[in-house]
Short mmCIF file of C-alpha atoms in Angstrom, two decimals:
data_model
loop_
_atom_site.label_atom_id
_atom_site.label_comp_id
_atom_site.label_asym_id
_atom_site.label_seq_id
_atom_site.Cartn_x
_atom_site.Cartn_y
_atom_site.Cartn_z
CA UNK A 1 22.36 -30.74 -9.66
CA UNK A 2 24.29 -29.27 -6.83
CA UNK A 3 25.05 -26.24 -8.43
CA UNK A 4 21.22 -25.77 -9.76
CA UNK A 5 20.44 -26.37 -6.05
CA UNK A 6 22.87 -23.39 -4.69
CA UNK A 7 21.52 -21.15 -7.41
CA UNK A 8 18.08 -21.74 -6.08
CA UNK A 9 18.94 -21.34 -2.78
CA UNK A 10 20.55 -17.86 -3.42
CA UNK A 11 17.47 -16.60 -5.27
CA UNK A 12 15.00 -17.84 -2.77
CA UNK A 13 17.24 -15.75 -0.10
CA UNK A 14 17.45 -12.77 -2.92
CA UNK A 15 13.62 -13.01 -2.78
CA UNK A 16 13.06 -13.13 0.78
CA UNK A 17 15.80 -10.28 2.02
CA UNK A 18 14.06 -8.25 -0.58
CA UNK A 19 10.88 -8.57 0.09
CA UNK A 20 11.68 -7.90 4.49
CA UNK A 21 12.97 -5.33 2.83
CA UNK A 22 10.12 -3.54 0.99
CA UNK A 23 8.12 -4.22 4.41
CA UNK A 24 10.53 -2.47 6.27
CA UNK A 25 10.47 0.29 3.94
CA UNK A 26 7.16 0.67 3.70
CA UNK A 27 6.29 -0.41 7.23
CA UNK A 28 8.28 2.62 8.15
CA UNK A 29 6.97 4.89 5.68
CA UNK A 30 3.58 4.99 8.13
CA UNK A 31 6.81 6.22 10.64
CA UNK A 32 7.85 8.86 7.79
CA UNK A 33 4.31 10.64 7.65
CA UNK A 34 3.63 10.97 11.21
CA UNK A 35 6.84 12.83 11.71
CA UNK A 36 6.43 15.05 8.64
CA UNK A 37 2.61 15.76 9.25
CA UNK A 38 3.76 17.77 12.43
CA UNK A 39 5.37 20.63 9.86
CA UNK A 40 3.36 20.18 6.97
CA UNK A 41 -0.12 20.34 6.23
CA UNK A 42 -1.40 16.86 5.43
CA UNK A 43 -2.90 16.48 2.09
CA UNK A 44 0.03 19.37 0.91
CA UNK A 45 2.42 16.95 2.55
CA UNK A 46 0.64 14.21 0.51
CA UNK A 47 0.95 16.07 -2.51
CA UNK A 48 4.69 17.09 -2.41
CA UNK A 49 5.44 13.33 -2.00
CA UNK A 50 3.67 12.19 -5.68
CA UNK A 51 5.09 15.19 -6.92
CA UNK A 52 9.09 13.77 -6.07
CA UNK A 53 7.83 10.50 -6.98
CA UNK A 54 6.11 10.94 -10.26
CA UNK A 55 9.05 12.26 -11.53
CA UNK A 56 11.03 9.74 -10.50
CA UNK A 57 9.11 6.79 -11.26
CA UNK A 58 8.83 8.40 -15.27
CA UNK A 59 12.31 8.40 -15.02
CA UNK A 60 12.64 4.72 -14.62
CA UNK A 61 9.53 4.05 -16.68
CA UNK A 62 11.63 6.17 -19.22
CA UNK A 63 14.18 3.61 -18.46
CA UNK A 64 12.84 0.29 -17.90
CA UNK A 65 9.55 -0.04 -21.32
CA UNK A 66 10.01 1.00 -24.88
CA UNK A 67 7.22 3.68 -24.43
CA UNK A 68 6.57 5.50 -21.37
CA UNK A 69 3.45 7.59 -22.37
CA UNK A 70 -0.46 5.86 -22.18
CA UNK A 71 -1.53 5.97 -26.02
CA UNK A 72 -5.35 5.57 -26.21
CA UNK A 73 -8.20 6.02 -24.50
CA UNK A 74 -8.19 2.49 -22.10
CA UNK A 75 -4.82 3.61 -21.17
CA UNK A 76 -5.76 7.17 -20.08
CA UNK A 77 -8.84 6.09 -17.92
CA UNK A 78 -6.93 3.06 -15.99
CA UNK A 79 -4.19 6.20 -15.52
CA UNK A 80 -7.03 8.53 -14.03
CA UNK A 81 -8.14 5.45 -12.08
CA UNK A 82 -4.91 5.12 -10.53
CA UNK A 83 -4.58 9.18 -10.09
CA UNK A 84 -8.23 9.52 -8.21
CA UNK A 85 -8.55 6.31 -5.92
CA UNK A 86 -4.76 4.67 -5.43
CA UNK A 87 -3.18 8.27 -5.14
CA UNK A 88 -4.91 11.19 -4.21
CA UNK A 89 -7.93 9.70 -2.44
CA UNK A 90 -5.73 7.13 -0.54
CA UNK A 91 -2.98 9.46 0.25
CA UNK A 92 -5.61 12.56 1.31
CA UNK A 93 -7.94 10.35 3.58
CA UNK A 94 -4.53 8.11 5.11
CA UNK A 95 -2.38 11.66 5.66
CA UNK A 96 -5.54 13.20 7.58
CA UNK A 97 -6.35 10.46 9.39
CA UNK A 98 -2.85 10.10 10.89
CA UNK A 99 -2.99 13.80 12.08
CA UNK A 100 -4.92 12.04 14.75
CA UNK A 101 -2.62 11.15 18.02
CA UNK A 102 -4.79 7.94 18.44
CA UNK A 103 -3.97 6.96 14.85
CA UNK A 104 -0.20 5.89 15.48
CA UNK A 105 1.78 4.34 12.84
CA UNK A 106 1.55 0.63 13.74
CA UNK A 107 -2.46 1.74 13.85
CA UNK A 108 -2.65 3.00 10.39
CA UNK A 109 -0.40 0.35 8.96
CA UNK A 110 -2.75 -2.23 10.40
CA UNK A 111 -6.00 -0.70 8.92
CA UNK A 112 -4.75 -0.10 5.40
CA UNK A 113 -3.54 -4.09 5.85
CA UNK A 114 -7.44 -4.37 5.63
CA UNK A 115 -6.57 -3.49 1.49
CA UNK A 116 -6.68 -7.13 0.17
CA UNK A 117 -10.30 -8.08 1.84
CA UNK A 118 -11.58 -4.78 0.83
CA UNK A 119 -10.42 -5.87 -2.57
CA UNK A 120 -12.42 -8.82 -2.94
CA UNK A 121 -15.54 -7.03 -1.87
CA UNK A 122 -15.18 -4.68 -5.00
CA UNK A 123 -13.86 -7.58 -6.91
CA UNK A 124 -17.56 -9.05 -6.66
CA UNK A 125 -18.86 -6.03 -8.02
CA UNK A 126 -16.50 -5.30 -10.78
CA UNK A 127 -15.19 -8.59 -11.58
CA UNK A 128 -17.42 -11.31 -11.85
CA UNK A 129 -15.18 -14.14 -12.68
CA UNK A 130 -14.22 -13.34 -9.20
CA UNK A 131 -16.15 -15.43 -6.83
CA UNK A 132 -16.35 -15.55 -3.07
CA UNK A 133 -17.04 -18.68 -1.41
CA UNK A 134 -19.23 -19.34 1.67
CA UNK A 135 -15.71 -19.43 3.78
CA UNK A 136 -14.03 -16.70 1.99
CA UNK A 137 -17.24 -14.67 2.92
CA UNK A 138 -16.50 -15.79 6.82
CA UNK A 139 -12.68 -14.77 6.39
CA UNK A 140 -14.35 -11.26 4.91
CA UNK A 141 -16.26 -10.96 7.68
CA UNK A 142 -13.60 -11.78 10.32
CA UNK A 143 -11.33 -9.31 9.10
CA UNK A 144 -14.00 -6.68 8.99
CA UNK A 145 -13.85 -7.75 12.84
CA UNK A 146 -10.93 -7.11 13.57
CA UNK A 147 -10.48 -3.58 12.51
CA UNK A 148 -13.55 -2.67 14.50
CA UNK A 149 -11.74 -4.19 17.14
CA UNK A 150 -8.51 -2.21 15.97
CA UNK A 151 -10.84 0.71 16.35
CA UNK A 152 -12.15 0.43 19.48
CA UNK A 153 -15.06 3.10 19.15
CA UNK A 154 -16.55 3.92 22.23
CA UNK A 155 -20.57 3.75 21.64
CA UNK A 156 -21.13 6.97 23.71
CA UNK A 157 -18.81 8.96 21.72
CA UNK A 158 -18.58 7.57 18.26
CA UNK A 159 -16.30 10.22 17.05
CA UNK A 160 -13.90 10.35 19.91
CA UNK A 161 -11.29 8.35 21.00
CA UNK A 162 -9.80 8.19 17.18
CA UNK A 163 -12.56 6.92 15.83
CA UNK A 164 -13.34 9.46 13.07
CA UNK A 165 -10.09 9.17 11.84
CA UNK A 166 -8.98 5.35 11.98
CA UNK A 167 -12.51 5.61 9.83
CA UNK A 168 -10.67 7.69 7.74
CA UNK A 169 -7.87 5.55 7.49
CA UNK A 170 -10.66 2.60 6.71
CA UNK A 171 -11.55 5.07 3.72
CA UNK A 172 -7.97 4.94 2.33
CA UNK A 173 -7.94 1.36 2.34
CA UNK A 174 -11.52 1.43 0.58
CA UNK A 175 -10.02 3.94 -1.94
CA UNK A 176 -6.54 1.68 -2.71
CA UNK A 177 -8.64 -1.29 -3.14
CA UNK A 178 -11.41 -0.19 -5.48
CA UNK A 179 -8.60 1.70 -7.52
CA UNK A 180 -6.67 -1.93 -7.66
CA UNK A 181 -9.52 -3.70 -8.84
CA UNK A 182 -10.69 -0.46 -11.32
CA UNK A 183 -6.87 -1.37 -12.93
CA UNK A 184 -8.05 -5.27 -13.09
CA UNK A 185 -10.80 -4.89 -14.51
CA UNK A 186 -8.63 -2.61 -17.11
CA UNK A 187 -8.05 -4.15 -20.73
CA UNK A 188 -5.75 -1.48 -21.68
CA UNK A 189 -1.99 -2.66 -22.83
CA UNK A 190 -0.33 -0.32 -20.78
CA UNK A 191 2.97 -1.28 -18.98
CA UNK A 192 2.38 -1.24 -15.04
CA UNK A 193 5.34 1.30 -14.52
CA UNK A 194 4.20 3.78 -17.15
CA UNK A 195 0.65 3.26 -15.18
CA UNK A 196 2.17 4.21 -12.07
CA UNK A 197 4.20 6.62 -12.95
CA UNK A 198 1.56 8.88 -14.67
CA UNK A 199 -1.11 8.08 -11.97
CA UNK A 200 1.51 9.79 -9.84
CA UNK A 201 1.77 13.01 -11.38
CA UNK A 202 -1.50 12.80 -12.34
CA UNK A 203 -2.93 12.10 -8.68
CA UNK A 204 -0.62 14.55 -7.35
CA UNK A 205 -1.79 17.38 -9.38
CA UNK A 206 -5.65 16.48 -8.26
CA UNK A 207 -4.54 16.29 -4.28
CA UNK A 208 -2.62 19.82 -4.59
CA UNK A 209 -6.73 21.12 -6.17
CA UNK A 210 -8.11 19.07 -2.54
CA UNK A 211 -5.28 20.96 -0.82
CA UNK A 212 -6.10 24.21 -2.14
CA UNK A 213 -9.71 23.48 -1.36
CA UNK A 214 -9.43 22.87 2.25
CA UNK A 215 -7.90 26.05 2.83
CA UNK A 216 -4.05 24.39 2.75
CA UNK A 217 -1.42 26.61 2.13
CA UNK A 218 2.44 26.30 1.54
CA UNK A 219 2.83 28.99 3.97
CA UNK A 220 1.89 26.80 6.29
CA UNK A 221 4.49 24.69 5.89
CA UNK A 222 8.22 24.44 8.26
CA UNK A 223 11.01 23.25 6.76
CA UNK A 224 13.28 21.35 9.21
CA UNK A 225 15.59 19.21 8.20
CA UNK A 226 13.18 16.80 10.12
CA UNK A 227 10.09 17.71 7.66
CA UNK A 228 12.62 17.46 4.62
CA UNK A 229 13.85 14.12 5.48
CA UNK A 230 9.78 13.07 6.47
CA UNK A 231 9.44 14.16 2.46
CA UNK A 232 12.53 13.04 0.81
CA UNK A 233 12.04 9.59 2.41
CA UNK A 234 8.79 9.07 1.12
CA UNK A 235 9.39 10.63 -2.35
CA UNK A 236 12.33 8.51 -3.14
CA UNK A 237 12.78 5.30 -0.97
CA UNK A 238 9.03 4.17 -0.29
CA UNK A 239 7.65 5.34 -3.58
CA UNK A 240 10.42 5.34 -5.90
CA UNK A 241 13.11 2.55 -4.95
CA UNK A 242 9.55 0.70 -2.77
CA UNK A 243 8.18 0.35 -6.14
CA UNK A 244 11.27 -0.72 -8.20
CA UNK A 245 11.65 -3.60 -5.45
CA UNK A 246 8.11 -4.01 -5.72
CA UNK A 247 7.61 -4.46 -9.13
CA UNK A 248 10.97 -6.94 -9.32
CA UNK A 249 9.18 -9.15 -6.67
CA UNK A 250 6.21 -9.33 -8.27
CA UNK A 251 7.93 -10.86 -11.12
CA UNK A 252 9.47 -13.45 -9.12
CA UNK A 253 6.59 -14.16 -6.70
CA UNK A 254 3.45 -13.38 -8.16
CA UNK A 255 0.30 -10.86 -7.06
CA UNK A 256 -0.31 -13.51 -3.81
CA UNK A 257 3.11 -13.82 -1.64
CA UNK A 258 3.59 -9.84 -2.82
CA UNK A 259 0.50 -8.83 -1.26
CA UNK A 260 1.57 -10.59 2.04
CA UNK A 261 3.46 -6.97 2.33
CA UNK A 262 0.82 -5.68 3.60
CA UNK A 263 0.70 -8.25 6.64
CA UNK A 264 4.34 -7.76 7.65
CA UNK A 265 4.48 -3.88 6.89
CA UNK A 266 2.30 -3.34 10.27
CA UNK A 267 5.25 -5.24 12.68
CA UNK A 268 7.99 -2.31 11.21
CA UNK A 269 5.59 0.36 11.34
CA UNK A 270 4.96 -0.35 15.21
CA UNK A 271 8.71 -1.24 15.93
CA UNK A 272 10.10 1.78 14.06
CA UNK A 273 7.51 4.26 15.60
CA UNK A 274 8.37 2.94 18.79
CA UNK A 275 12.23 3.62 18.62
CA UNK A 276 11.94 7.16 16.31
CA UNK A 277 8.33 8.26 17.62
CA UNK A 278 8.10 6.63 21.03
CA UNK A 279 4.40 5.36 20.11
CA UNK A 280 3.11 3.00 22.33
CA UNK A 281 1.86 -0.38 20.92
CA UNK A 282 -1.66 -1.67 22.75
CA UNK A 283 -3.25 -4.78 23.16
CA UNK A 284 -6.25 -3.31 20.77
CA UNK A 285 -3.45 -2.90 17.89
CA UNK A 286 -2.26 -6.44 18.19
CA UNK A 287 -5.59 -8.41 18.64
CA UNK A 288 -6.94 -6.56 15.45
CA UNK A 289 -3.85 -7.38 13.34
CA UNK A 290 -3.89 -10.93 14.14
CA UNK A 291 -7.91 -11.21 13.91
CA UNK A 292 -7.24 -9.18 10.17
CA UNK A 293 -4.55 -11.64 8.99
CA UNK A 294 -7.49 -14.64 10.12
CA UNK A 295 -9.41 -13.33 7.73
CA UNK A 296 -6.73 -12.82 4.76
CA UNK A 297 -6.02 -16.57 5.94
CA UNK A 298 -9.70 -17.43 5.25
CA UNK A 299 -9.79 -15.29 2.09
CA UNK A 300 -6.86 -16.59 0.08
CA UNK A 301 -6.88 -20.02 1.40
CA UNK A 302 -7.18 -21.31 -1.88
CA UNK A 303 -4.17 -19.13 -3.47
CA UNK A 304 -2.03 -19.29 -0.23
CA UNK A 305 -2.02 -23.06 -1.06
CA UNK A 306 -1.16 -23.14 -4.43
CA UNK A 307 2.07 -20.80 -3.29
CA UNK A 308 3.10 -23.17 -0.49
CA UNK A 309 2.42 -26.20 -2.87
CA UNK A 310 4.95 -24.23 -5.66
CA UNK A 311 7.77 -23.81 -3.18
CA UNK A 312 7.02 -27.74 -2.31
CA UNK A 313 6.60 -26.33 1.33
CA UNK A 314 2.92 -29.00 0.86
CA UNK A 315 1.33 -31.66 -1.26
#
């Protein structure tokens, strides 16, 4: 019994020093694009990133399933899915909206925290065995709160002040979510790395087309050794070993205590751009963080439950 004990202890410390892990990595990679974006053109920038990472994440899906290419139609369209709203949408609206010197990391990684409500509201839409109750609609709205608080608009100049692009920002988050619950909703037998990995070349062949279309050009590009370790950084630790941690955690925890990433990302996105960037962290950033998480509280009441319950942290 002992020994079963020790064994569980271990793996519940395996499972928590990974998962600080993945939201350092991540929380940081909000640090990664707002250095890089000052050398590269953002939705290029955005771009060059799936284009590292696609390759590497077929590598390991070459790796890790018996069959790394989609076969049939189902497959293909939760693919494109993935490719249009969780990559190139998401990355092109985020990468833009942090050109903005009002959008600071910790800012950005507090409004794309917004990506679990903003799930269940397309959820409702696209997944009716997916119901929102009375309070769950109160936690949606309370969130919703909090990142027009995060915002801060100023009502005599609606697009000042950041406000146009923590909106864009909001748009990522939209984008992520509706492409998460467009891969729900998916009946296709598809492996979720294969998924991922093809929605990664895939979405970063349609964000070099919006590149090209807004006038982006590699030209514009400098290569520091700043820029290249902005790129190489996001190519192969947030997307390509983020993922591989990512998808081993949500193994061992399950969709709910994963998604909690998104919660604790924000604290090592503000703390890292603080030390590497020197961004400032204000009251506004903080209030709508802890008003969001109220909301996620509110939300997933029910599933947040069941977890502590599981790890016989409640009756």
């Amino acid at each position: 019994m002992a020994r079963r004990g020790e064994r569980a202890d271990v793996s519940r410390l395996r499972n928590l020093s990974l998962f600080l892990v993945l939201a350092a990595v991540w929380g940081s990679a909000f640090v990664a694009i707002k250095a890089g974006l000052a050398y590269v053109p953002p939705v290029l920038f955005a771009a060059l990133r799936y284009d590292v990472a696609g390759v590497v994440m077929l590598a390991y899906a070459a790796y890790a399933v018996d069959d790394p290419i989609p076969r049939g139609r189902d497959a293909w369209l939760e693919v494109l899915s993935g490719a249009v709203f969780i990559i190139a949408a998401y990355h092109s609206f985020l990468f833009v909206g942090e050109t903005d010197p009002a959008v600071t990391s910790a800012v950005a990684a507090v409004i794309v925290s917004l990506s679990p409500l903003l799930t269940t509201v397309f959820a409702r839409a696209f997944l009716p065995a997916e119901r929102l109750t009375a309070i769950g609609a109160l936690g949606l709205a309370i969130g919703l709160v909090g990142a027009v608080v995060l915002a801060n608009p100023d009502p005599a100049n609606l697009t000042g002040g950041g406000t146009g692009a923590k909106l864009l920002v909001l748009l990522a988050a939209a984008s992520f979510a509706l492409g998460s619950v467009l891969s729900r909703a998916s009946e296709a037998d598809i492996s979720i790395e294969t998924m991922e990995a093809w929605s990664m070349l895939l979405g970063a062949g349609l964000t070099h087309v919006v590149s090209l279309a807004l006038g982006e050009s590699i030209a514009g590009a400098v290569w520091t050794t700043e820029s290249l370790l902005a790129l190489g950084y996001l190519s192969v630790v947030a997307s390509g070993i983020g993922f591989l941690i990512y998808f081993d955690l949500l193994d061992r925890l399950g969709p709910i205590e994963i998604n909690l990433v998104s919660y604790v990302a924000p604290v090592f996105a503000a703390v890292v751009g603080w030390l590497v960037l020197d961004e400032g962290i204000t009251a506004t950033t903080v209030a709508g963080f802890l008003i969001i998480c109220v909301g996620f509280a509110l939300v997933k009441r029910a599933a947040i439950r069941e977890e502590l319950r599981a790890a016989g942290l409640v009756r």
